[in-house]
PDB file of C-alpha atoms in Angstrom:
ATOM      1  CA  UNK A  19     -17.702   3.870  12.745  1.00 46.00           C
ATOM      2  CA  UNK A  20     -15.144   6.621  12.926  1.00 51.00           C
ATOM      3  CA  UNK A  21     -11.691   6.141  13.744  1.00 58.00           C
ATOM      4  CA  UNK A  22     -10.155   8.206  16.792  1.00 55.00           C
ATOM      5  CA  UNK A  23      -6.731   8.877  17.048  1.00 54.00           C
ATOM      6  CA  UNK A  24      -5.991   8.882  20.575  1.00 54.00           C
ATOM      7  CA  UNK A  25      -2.525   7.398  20.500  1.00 60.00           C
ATOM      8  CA  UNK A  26      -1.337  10.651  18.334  1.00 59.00           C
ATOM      9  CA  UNK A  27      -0.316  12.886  20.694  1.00 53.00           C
ATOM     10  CA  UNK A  28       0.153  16.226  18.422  1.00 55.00           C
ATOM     11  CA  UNK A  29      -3.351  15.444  17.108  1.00 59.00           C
ATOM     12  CA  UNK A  30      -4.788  15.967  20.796  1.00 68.00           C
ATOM     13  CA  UNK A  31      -2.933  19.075  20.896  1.00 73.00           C
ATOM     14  CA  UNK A  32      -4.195  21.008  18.035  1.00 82.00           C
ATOM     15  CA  UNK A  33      -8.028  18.945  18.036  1.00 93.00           C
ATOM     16  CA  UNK A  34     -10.871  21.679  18.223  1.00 96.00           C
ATOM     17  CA  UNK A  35     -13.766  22.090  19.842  1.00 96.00           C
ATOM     18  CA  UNK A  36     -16.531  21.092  17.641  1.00 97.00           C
ATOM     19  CA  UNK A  37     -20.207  22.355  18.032  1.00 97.00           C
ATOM     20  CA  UNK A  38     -23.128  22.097  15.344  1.00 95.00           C
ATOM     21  CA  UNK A  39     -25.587  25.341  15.183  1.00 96.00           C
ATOM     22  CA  UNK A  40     -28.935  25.472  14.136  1.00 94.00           C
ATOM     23  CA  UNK A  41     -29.834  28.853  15.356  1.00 93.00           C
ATOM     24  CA  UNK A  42     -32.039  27.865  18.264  1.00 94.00           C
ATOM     25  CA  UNK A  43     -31.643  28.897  21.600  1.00 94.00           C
ATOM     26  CA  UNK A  44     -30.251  25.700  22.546  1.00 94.00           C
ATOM     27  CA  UNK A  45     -27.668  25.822  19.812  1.00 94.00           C
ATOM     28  CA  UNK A  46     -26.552  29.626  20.497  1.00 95.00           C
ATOM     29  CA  UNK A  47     -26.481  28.374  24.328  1.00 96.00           C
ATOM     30  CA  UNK A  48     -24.069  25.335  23.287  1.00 97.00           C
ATOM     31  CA  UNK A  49     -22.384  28.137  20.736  1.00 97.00           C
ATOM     32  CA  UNK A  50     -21.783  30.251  23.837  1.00 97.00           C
ATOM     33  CA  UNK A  51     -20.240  27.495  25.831  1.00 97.00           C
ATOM     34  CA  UNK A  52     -18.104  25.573  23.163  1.00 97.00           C
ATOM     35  CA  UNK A  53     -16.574  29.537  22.279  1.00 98.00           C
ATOM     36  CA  UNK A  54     -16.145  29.420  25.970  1.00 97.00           C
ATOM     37  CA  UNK A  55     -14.678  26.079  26.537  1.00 96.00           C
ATOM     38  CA  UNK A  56     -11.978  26.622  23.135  1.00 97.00           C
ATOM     39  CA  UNK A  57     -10.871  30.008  24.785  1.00 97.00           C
ATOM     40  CA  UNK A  58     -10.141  28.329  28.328  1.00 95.00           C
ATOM     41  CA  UNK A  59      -8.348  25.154  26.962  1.00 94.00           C
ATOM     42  CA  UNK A  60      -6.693  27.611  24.233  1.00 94.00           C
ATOM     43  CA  UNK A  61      -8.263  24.975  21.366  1.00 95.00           C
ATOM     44  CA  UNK A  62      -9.806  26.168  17.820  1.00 96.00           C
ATOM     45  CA  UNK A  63     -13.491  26.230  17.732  1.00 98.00           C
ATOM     46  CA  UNK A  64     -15.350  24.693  14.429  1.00 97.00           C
ATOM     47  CA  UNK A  65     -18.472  25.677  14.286  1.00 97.00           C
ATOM     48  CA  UNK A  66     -20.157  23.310  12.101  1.00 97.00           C
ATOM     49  CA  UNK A  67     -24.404  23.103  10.351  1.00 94.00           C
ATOM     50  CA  UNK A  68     -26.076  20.588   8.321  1.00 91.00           C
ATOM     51  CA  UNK A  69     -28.833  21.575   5.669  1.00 87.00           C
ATOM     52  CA  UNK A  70     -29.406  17.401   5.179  1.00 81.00           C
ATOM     53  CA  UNK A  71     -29.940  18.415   1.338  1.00 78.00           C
ATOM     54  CA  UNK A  72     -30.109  15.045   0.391  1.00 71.00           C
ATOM     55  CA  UNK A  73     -33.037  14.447   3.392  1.00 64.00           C
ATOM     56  CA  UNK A  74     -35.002  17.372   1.912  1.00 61.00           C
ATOM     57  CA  UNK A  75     -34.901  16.696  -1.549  1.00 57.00           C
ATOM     58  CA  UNK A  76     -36.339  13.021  -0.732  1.00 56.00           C
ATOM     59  CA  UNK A  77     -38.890  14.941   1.063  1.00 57.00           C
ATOM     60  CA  UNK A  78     -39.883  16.963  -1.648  1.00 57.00           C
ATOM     61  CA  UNK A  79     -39.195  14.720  -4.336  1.00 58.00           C
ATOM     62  CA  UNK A  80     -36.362  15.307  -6.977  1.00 55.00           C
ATOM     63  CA  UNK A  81     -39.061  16.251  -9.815  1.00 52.00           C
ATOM     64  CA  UNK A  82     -40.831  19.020  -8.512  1.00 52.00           C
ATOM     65  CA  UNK A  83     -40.181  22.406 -10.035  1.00 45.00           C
ATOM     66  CA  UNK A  84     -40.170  23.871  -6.070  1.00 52.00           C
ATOM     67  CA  UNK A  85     -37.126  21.927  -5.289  1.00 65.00           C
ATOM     68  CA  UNK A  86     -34.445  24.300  -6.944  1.00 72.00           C
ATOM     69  CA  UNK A  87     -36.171  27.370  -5.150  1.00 75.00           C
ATOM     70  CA  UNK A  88     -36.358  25.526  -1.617  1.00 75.00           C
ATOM     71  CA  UNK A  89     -32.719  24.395  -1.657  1.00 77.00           C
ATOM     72  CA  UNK A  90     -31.664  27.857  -2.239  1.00 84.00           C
ATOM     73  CA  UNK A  91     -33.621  29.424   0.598  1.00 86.00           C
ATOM     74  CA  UNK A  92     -32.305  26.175   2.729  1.00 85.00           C
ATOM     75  CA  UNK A  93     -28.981  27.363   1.399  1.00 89.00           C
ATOM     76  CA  UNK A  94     -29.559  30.730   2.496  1.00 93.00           C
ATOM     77  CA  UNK A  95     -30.639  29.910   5.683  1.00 93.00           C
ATOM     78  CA  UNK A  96     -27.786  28.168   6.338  1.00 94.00           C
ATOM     79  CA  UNK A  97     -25.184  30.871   5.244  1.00 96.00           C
ATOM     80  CA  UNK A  98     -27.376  32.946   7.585  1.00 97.00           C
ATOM     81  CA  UNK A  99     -27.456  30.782  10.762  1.00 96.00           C
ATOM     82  CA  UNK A 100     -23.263  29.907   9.812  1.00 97.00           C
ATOM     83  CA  UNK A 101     -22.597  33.796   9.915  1.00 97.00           C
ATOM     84  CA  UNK A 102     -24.034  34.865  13.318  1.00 97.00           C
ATOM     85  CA  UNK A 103     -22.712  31.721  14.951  1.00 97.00           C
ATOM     86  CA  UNK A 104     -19.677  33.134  14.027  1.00 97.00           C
ATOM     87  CA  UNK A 105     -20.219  36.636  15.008  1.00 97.00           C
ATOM     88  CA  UNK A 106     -21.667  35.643  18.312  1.00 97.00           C
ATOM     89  CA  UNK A 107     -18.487  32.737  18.689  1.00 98.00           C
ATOM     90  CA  UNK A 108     -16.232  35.784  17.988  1.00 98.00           C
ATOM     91  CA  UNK A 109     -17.706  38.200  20.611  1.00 97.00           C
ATOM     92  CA  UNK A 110     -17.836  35.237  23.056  1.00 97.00           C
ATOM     93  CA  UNK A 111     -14.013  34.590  22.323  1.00 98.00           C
ATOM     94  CA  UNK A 112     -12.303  36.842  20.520  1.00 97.00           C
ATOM     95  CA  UNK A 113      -8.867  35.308  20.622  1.00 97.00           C
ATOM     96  CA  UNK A 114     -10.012  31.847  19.490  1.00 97.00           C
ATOM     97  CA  UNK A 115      -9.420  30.752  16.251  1.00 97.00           C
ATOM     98  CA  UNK A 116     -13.030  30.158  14.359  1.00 98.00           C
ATOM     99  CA  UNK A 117     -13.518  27.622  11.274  1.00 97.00           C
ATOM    100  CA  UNK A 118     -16.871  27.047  10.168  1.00 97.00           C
ATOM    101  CA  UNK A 119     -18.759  24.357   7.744  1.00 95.00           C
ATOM    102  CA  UNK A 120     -21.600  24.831   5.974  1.00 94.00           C
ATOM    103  CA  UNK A 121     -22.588  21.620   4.915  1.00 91.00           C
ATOM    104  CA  UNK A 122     -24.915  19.701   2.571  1.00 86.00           C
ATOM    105  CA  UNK A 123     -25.018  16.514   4.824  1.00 88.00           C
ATOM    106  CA  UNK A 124     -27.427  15.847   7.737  1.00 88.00           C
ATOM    107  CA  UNK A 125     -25.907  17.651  10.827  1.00 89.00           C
ATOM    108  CA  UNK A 126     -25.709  13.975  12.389  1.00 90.00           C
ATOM    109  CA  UNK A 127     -23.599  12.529   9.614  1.00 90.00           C
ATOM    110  CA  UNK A 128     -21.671  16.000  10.140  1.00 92.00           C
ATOM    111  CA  UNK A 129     -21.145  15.609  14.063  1.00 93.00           C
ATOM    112  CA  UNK A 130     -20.395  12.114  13.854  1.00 93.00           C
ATOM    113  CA  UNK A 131     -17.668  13.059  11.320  1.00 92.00           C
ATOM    114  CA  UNK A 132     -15.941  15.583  13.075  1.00 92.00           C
ATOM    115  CA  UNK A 133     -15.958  14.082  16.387  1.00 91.00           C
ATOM    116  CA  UNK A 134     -13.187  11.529  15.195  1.00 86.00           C
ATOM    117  CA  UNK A 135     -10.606  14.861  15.352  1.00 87.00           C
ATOM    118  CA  UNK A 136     -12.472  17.089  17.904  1.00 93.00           C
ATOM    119  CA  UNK A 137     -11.493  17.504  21.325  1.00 93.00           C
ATOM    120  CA  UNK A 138     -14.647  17.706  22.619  1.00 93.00           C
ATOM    121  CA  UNK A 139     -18.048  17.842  20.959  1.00 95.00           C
ATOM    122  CA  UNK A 140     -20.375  20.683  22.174  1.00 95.00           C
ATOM    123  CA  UNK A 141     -24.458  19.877  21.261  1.00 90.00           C
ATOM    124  CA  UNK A 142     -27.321  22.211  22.525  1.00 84.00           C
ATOM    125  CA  UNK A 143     -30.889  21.064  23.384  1.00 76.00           C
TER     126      UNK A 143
END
């Protein structure tokens, strides 16, 4: 389980908002509101997405040949969807400081990671 650090009181002043993307609708909507929520609480926003590498090469199977190819267009795909939920973060809230991760792990593993240090955690349906 992940540790929170409530007792730290300089922690809970600089903690972002934390929201994972996936480029659906329901992830630009909880983009829109996490940008939103960081400007009006004057917090960083971290906008965060999973590829869950290790998921898909399971799926695939480490041996085939196809596995390189798909983990660069997942890769891709992923720079992709991390660069617009940028942009659109940015145009939302221009004055908020924006982090991203682009991240091999599952985007559960990467949530449940970040939500130790986040002020609030922002998911879309």
């Amino acid at each position: 389980m992940t540790q929170q650090r409530f007792e730290d009181p300089h922690h809970l002043v600089s903690a972002p908002v934390v929201v994972g993307v996936d480029g659906s609708a329901g992830s630009d909507a909880a983009l829109r509101w996490a940008a939103e929520l960081a400007a009006e609480r004057e917090r960083p926003l971290h906008i965060l997405h999973g590829m869950d590498l290790v998921g898909l090469t399971h799926v695939l199977g480490v041996y085939e040949v196809s596995v390189p190819a798909v983990v660069d267009t997942v890769r891709d795909n992923g720079k992709a969807v991390i660069a617009r939920a940028e942009e659109v973060a940015k145009t939302v809230a221009p004055d908020v400081p924006i982090t991203v991760n682009l991240s091999a792990d599952s985007a559960d593993q990467l949530l449940i990671a970040h939500s130790a240090d986040a002020y609030a955690v922002v998911l879309g349906a």
